[in-house]
N, CA, C and O of each residue as an XYZ file, in Angstrom:
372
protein
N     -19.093    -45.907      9.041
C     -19.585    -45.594     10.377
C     -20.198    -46.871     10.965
O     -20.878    -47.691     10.348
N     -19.802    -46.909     12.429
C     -20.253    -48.169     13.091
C     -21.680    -47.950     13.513
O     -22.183    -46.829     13.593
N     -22.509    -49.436     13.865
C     -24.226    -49.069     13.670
C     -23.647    -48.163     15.152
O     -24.055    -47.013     14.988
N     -22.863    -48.247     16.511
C     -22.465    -47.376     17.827
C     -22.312    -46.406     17.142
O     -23.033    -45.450     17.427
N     -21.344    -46.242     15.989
C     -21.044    -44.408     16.102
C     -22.868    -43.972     15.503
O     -23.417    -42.936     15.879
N     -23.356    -44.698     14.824
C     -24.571    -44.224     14.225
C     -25.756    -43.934     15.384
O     -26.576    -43.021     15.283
N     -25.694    -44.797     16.400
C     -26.594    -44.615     17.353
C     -26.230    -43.218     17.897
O     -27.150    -42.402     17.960
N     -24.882    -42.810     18.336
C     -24.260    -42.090     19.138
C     -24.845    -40.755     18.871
O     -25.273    -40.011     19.753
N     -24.835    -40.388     17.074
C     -24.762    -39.344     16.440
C     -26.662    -39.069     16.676
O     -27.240    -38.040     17.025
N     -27.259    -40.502     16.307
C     -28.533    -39.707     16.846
C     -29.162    -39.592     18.152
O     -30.212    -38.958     18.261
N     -28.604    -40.159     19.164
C     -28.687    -39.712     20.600
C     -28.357    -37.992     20.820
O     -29.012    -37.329     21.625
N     -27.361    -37.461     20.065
C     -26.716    -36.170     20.407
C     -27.963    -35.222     19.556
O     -28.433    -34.189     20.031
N     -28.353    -35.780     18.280
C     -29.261    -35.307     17.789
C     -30.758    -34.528     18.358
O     -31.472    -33.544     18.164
N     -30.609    -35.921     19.300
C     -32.105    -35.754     19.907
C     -31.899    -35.004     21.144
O     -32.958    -34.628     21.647
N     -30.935    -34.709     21.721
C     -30.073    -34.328     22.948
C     -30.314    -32.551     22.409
O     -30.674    -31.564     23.050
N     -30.053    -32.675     21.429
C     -29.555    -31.515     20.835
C     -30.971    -30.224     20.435
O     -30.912    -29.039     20.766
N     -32.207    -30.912     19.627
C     -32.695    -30.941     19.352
C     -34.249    -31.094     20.057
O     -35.266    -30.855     19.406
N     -34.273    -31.511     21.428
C     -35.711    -31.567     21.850
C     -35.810    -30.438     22.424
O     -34.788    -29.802     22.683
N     -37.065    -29.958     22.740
C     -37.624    -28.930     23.351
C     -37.304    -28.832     25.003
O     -37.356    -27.825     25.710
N     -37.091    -29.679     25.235
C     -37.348    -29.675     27.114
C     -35.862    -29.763     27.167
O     -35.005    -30.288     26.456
N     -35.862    -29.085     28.227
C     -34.276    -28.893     28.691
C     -33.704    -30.232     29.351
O     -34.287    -30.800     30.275
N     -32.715    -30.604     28.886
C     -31.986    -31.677     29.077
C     -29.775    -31.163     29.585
O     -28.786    -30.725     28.997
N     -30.101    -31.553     30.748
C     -28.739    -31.491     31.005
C     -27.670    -33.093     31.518
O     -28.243    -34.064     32.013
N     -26.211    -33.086     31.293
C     -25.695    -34.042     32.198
C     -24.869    -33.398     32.863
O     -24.199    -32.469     32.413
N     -24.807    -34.038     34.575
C     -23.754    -33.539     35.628
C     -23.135    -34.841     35.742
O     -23.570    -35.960     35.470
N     -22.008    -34.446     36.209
C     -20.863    -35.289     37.049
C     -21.584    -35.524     38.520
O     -22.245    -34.796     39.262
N     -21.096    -37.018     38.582
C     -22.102    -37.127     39.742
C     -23.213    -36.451     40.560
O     -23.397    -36.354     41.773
N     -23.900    -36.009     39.467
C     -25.257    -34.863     40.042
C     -25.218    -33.852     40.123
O     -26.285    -33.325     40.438
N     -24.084    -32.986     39.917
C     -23.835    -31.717     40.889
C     -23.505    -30.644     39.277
O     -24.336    -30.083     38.562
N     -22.437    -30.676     39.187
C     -21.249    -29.298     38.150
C     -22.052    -29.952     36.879
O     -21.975    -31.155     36.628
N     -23.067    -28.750     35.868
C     -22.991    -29.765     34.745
C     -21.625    -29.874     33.940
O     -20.611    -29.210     34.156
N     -21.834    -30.996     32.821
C     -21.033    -31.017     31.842
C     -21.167    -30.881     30.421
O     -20.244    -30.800     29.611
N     -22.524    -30.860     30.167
C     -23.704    -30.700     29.053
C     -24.787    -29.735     29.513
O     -25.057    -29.150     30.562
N     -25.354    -29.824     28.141
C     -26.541    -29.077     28.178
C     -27.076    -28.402     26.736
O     -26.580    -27.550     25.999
N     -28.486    -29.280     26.672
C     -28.852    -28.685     24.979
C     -29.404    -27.497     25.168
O     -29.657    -26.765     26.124
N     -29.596    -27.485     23.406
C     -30.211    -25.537     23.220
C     -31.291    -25.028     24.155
O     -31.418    -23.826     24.391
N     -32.001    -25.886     24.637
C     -33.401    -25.707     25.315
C     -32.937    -24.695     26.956
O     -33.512    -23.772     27.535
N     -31.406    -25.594     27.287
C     -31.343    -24.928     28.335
C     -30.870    -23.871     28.471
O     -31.002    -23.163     29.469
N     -29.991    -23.506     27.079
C     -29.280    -21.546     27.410
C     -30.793    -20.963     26.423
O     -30.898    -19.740     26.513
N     -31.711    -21.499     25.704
C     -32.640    -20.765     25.704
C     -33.725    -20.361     27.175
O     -34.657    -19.566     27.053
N     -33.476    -20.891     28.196
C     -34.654    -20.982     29.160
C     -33.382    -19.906     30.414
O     -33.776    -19.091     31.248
N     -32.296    -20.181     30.215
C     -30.974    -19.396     31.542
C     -29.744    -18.900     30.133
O     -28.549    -19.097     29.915
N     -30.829    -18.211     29.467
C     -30.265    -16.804     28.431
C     -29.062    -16.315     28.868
O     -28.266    -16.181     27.938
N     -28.498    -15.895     30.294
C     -28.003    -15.068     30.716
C     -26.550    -15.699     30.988
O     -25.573    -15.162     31.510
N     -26.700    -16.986     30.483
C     -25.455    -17.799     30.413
C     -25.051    -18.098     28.768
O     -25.867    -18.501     27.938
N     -23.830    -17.853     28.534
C     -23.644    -17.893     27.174
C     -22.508    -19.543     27.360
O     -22.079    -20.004     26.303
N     -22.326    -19.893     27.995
C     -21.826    -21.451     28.416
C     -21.990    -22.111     29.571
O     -22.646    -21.550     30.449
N     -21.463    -23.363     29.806
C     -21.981    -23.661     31.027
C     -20.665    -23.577     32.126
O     -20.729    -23.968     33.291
N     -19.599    -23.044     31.552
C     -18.201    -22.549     32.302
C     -19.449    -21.164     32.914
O     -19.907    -21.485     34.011
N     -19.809    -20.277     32.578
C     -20.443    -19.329     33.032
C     -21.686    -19.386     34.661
O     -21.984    -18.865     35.736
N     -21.998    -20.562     33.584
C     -23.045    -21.009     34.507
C     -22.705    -22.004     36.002
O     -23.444    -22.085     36.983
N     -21.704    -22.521     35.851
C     -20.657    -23.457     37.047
C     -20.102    -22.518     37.842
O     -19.861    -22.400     39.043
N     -19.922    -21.701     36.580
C     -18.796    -20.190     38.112
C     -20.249    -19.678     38.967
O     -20.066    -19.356     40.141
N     -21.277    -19.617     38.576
C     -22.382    -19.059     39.250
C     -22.850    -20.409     40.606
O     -22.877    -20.382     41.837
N     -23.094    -21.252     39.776
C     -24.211    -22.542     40.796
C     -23.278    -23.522     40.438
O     -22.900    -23.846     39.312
N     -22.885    -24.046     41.771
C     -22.468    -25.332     42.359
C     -23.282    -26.441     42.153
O     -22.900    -27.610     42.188
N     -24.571    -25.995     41.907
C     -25.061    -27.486     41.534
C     -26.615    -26.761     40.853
O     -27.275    -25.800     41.250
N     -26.766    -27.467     39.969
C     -28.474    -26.756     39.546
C     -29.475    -27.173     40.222
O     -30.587    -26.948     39.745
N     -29.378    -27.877     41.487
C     -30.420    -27.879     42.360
C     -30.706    -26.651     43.180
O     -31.785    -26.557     43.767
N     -29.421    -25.316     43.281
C     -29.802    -24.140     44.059
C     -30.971    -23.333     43.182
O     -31.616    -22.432     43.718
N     -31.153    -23.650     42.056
C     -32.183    -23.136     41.568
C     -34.000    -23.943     41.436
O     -35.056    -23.725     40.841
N     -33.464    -24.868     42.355
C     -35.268    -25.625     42.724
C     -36.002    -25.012     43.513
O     -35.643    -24.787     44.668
N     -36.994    -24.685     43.102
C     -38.109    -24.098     44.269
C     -38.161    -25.408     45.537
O     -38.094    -26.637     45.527
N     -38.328    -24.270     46.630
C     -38.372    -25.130     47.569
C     -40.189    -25.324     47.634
O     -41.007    -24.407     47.562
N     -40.434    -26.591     47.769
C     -41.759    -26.854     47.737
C     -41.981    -28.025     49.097
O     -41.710    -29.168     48.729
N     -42.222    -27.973     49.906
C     -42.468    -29.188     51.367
C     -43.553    -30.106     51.354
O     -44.326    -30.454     52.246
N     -43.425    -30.499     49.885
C     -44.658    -31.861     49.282
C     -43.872    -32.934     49.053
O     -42.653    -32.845     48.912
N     -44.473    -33.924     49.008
C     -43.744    -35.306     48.392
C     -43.575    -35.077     46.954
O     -44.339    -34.339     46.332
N     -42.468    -35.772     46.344
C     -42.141    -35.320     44.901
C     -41.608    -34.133     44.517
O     -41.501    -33.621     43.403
N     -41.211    -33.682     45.865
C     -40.324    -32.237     45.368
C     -39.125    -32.174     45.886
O     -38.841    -32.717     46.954
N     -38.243    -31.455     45.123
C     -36.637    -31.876     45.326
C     -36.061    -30.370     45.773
O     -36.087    -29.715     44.731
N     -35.668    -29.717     46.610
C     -35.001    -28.986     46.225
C     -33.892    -28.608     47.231
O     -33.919    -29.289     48.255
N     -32.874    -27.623     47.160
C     -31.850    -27.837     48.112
C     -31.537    -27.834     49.628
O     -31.480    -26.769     50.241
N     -31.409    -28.580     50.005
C     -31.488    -28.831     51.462
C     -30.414    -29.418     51.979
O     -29.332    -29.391     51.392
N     -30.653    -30.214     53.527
C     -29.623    -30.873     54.013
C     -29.505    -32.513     53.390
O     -28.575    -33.274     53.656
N     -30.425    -32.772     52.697
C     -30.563    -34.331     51.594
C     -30.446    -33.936     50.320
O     -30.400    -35.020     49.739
N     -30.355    -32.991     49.385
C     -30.236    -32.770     48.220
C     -29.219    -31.416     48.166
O     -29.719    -30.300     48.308
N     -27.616    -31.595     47.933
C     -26.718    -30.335     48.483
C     -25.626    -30.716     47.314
O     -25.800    -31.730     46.638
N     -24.954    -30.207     47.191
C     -23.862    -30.118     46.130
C     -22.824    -31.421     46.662
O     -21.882    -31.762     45.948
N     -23.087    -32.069     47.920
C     -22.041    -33.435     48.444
C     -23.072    -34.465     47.683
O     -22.699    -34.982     46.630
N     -24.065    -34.689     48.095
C     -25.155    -35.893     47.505
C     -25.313    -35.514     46.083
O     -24.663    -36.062     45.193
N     -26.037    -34.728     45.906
C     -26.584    -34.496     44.403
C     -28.038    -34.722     44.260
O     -28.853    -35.418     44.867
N     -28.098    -33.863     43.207
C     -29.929    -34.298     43.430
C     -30.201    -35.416     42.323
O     -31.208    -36.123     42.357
N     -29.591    -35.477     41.714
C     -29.872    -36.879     40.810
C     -29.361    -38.074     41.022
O     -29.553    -39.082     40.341
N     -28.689    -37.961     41.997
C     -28.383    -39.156     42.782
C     -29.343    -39.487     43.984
O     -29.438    -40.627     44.439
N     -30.026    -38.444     44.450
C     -31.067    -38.465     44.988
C     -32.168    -39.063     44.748
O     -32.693    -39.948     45.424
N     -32.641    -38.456     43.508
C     -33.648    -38.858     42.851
C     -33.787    -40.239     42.211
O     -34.776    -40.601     41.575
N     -32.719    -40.957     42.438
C     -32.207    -42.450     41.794
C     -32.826    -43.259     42.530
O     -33.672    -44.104     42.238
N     -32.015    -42.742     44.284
C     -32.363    -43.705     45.724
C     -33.901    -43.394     46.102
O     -34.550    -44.071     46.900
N     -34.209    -42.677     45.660
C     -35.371    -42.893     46.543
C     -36.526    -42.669     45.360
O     -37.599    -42.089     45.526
N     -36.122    -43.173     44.326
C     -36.893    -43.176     43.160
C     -38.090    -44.723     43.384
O     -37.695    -45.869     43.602
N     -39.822    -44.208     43.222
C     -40.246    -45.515     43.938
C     -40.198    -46.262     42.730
O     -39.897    -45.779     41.639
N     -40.610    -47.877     43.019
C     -40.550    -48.553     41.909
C     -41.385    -49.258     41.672
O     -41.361    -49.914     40.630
């Protein structure tokens, strides 16, 4: 095993394995992943084919909150932009 495949295996580990829900989307929007944390917390999905036929993007499930530091779906954070592409650009630094 290469020291890459070795890194790889414990990235998925920890992916796999942490408590806080961790997902990846395609450019922000449809996921394509998602560890145990998150069908333990959206039970009612037994994959994320289940969960894509439902929400176009997992930002329709953000509370809408009208503070700074809050993301949720609108006419700037929508299934065309993405919210993690969002959160990139206007991430302060």
């Amino acid at each position: 095993m290469t020291n890459i495949e070795e890194r790889v295996k414990e990235l998925e580990l920890i992916f796999k394995l942490t408590k806080d829900i961790v997902i990846i989307s395609d450019s922000g929007n449809r996921l394509v992943s998602a560890n145990d944390a998150f069908f333990e917390f959206f039970n009612q999905f037994k994959n994320l084919d289940e969960f894509n036929k439902k929400y176009s993007c997992i930002c329709e499930l953000f509370e809408k909150i009208d503070k700074d530091n809050y993301i949720y779906k609108n006419e700037k954070v929508n299934e065309k932009t993405g919210w993690s592409i969002y959160l990139m650009l206007t991430a302060k630094s």
